[in-house]
Short mmCIF file of C-alpha atoms in Angstrom, two decimals:
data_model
loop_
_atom_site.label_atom_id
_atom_site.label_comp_id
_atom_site.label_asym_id
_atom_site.label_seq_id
_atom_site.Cartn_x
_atom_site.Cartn_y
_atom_site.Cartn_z
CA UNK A 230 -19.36 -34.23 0.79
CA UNK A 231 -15.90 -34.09 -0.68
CA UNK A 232 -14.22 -31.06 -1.59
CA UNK A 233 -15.14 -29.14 -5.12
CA UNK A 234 -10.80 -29.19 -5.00
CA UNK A 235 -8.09 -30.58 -3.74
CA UNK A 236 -4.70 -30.10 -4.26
CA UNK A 237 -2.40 -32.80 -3.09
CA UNK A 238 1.35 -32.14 -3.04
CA UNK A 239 1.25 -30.12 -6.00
CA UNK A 240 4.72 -29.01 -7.39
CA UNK A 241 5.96 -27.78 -10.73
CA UNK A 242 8.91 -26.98 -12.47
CA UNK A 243 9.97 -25.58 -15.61
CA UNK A 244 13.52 -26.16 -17.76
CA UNK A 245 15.12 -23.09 -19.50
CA UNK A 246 17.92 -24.50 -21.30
CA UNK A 247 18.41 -27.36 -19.15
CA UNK A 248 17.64 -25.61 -16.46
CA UNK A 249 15.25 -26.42 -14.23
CA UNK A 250 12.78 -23.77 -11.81
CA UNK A 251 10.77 -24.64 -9.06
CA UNK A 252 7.51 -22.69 -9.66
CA UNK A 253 5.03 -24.98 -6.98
CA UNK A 254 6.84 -26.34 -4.13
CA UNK A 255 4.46 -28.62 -2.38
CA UNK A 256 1.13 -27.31 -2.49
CA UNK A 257 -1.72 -28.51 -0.09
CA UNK A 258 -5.36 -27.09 0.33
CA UNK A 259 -9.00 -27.47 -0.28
CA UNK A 260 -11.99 -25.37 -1.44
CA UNK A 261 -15.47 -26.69 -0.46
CA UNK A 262 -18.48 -25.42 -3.38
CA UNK A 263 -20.18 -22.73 -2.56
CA UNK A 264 -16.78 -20.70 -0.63
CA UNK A 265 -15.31 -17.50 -2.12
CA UNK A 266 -11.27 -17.39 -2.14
CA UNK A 267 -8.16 -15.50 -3.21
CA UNK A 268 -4.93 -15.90 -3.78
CA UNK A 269 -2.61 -13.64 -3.10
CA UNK A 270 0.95 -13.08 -3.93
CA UNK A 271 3.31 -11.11 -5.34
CA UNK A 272 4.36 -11.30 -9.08
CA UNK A 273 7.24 -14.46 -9.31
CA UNK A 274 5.28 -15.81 -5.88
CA UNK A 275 3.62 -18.78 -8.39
CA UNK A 276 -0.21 -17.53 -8.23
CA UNK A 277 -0.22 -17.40 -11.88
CA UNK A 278 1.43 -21.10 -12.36
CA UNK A 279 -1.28 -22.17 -9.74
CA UNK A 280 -4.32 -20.64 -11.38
CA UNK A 281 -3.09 -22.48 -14.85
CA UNK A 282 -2.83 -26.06 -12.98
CA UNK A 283 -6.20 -25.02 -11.63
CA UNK A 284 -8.03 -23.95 -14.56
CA UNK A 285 -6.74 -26.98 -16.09
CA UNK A 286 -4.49 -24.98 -18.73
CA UNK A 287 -1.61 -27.14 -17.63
CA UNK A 288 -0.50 -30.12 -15.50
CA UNK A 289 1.91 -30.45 -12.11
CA UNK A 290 5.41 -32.33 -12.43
CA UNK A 291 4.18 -33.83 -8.87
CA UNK A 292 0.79 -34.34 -7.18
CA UNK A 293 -2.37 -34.75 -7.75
CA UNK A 294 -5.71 -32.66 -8.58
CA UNK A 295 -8.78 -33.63 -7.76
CA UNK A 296 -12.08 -31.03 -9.28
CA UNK A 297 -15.60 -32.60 -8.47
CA UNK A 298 -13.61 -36.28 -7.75
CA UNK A 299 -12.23 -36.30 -10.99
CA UNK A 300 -8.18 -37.14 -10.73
CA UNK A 301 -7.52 -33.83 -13.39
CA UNK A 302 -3.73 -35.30 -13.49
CA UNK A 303 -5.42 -38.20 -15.69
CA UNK A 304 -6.88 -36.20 -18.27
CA UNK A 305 -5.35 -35.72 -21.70
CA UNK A 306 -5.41 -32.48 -23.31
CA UNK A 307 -8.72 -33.56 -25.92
CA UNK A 308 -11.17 -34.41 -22.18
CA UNK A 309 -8.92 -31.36 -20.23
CA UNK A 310 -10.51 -29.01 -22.88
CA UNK A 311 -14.18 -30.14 -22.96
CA UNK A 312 -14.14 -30.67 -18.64
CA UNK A 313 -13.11 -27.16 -18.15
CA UNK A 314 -15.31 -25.96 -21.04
CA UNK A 315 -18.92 -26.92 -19.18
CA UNK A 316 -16.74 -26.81 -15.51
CA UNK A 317 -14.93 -23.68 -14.97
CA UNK A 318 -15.61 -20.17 -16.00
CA UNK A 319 -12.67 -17.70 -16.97
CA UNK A 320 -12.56 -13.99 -16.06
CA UNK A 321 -9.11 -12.75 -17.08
CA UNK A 322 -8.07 -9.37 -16.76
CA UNK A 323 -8.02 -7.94 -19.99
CA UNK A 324 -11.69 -9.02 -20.25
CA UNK A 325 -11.17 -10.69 -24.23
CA UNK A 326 -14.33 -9.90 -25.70
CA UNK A 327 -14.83 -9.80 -29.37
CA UNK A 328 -14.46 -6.17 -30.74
CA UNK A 329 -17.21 -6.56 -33.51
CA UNK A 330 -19.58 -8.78 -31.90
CA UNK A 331 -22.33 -7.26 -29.46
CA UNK A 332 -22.35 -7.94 -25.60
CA UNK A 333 -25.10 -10.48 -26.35
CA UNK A 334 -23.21 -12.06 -28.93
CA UNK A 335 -20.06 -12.44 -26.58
CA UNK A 336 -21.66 -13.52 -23.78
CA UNK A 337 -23.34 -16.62 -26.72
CA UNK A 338 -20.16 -17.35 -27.48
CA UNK A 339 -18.66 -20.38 -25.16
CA UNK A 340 -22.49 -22.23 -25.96
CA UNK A 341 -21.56 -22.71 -29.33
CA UNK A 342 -19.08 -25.67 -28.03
CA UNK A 343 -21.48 -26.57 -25.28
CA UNK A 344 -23.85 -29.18 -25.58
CA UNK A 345 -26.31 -26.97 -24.29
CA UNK A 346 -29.49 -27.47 -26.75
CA UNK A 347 -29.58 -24.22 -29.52
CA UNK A 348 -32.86 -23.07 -28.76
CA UNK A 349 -31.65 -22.31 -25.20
CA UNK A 350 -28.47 -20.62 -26.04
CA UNK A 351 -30.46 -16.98 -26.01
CA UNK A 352 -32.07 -17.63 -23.09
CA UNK A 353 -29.09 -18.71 -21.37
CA UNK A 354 -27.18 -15.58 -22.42
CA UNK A 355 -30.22 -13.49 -21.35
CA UNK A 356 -29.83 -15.02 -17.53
CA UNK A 357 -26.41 -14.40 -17.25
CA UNK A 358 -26.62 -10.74 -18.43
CA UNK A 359 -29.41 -10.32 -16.07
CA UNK A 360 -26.89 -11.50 -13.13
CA UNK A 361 -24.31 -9.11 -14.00
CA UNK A 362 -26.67 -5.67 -14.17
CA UNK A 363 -26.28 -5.65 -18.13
CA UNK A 364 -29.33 -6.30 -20.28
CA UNK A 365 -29.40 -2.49 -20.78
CA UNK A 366 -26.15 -3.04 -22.86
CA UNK A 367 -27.20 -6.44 -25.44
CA UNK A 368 -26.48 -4.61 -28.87
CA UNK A 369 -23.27 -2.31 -28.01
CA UNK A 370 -20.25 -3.24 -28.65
CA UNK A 371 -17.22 -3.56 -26.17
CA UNK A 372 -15.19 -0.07 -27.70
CA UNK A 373 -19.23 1.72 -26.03
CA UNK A 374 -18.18 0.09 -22.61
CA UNK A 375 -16.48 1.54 -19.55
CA UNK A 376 -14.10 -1.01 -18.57
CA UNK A 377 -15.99 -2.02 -15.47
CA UNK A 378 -19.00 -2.74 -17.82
CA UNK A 379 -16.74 -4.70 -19.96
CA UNK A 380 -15.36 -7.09 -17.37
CA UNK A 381 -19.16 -7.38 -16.29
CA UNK A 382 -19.90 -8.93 -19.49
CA UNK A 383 -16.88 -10.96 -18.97
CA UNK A 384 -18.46 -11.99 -15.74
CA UNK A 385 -21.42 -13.32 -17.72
CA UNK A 386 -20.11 -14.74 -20.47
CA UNK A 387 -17.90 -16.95 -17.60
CA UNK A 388 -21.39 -17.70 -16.01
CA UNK A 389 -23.62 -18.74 -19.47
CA UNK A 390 -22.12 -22.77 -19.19
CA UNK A 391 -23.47 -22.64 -15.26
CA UNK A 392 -20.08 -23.66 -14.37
CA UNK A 393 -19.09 -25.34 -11.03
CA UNK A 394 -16.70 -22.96 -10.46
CA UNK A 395 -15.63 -19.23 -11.18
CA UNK A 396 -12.23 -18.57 -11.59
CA UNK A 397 -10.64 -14.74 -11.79
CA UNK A 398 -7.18 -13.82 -13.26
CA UNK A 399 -6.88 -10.35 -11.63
CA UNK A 400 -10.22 -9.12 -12.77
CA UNK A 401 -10.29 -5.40 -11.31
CA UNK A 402 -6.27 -4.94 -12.61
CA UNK A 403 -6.98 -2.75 -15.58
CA UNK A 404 -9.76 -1.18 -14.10
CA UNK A 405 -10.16 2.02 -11.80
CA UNK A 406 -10.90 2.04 -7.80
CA UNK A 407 -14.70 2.80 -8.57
CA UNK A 408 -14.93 0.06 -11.61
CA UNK A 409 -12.99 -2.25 -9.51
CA UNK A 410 -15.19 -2.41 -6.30
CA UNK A 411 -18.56 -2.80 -9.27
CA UNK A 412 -16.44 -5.90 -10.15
CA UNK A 413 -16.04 -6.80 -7.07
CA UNK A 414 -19.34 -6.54 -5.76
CA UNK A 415 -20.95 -8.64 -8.62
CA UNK A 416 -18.80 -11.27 -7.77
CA UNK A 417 -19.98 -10.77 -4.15
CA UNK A 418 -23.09 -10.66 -5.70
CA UNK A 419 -22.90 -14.17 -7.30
CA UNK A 420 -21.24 -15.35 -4.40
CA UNK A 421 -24.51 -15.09 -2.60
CA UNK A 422 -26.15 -17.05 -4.90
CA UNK A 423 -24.49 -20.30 -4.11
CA UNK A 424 -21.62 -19.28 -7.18
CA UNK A 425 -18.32 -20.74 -6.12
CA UNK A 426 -15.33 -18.10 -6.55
CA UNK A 427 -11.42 -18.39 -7.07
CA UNK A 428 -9.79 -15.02 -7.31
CA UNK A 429 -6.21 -14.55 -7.92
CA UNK A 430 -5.13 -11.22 -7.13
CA UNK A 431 -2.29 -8.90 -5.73
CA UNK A 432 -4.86 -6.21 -4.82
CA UNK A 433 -5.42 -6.38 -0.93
CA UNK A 434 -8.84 -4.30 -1.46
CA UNK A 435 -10.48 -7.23 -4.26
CA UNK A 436 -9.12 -10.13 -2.18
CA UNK A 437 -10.93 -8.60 0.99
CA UNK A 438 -13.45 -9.55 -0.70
CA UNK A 439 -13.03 -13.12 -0.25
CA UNK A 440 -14.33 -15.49 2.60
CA UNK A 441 -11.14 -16.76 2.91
CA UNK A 442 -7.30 -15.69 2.12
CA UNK A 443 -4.60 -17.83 0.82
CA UNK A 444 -1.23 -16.49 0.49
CA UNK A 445 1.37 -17.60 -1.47
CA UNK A 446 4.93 -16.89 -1.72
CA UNK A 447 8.39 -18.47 -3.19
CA UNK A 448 5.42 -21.55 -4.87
CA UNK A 449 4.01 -22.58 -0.96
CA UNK A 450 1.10 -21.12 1.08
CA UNK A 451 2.36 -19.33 3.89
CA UNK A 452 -1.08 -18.51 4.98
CA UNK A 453 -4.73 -19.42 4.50
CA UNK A 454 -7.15 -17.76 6.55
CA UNK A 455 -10.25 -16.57 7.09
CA UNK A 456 -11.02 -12.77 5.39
CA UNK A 457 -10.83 -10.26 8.47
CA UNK A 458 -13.05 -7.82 6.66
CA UNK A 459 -16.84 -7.38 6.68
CA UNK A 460 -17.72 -9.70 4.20
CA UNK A 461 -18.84 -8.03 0.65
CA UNK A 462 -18.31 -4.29 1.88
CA UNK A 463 -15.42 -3.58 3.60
CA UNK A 464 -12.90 -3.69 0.73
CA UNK A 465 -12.60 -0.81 -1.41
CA UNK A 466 -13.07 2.79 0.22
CA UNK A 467 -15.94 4.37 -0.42
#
């Protein structure tokens, strides 16, 4: 079974008045479906340049992308849109939910440019919710969360397309040490239910999380290994 992704030789630069930066350097590595992940790096290491080639928000100057055995690098921006739409689910750090819509109405929102059949949508939304510990919350509205409730509804508004892959932008990073390891243990959570999961982080304590470490610094990996801590429990103190 092939890889859920593969990066190939990935490098990218940006000009600044006719200048150009090296963000990605030559980028190599693989993540199998079903496997749990960070990256790690410092801010300027290129974490955040990688996450956007691999949430399909932007393309390399160099190498190729492979998601599911789809070549991402041939995509315009029209079929980019609708493949990461129904194939990758978003948690960003600053959670984005709707101010005046309820939980249950946020966590609709990405089915209404699904093709997910209507009459589903609520039961869909239900599910996820369920996942995430939050049913108790369907009619508040974010500004009646805690912040680790709000990036929970994140969580399941990321999960209502039943994407192949979960992909986090430094999702405990406005939140507490408490709020933080809930985060992080309903990603666990989901992990354990076959859910694959990307995390891009700076936080030693989330990415310890993670099966399985990939550092980067200066746009290469200088490390990818396997998480030394008990899996699930051993990264935030108690």
């Amino acid at each position: 079974m092939p890889p859920l992704i593969e990066l190939r030789g990935i490098k990218k630069s940006y000009q600044d008045d006719g200048v150009a930066t090296l963000a990605l350097r030559g980028v190599d590595f693989s993540i199998d479906q079903g496997e749990f992940v960070s990256i790690m790096g410092p801010s300027g290491s290129g974490k955040s340049t990688l996450l956007h080639i691999l949430g399909l928000l932007d393309k390399p100057t160099e190498g190729k992308y492979f998601f599911a055995d789809h070549d991402t690098t041939q995509f315009d921006e029209p079929y980019a849109a609708h493949f990461r739409n129904e194939e990758i689910g978003f948690i960003f750090q600053a959670f984005h939910l709707l101010a005046r819509s309820t939980v249950l109405e946020n966590v609709l929102m990405p089915l209404q440019y699904s093709r997910i059949p209507k009459n589903q949508h609520e039961k869909r939304a239900l599910a996820a919710l369920e996942k995430v510990n939050m049913l108790h919350r369907l009619k508040h509205r974010p500004s009646q969360l805690s912040g680790g409730e709000k990036q929970r509804v994140a969580i399941a508004r990321a999960l209502v397309n039943n994407p192949k892959v979960l992909m986090a932008d430094e999702p405990t990073g406005n939140l507490d040490s408490q709020s933080g390891k809930s985060v992080m243990e309903t990603l666990d959570s989901l992990h354990e239910q076959g859910h694959t999961i990307l995390v891009i982080t700076h936080e030693t304590p989330a990415a310890r999380y993670a099966q399985r470490i990939i550092r980067v610094q200066d746009g290469v990996i200088v490390s990818d290994e396997q998480s030394t801590a008990l899996h699930g429990h051993n990264g935030y103190e108690k």
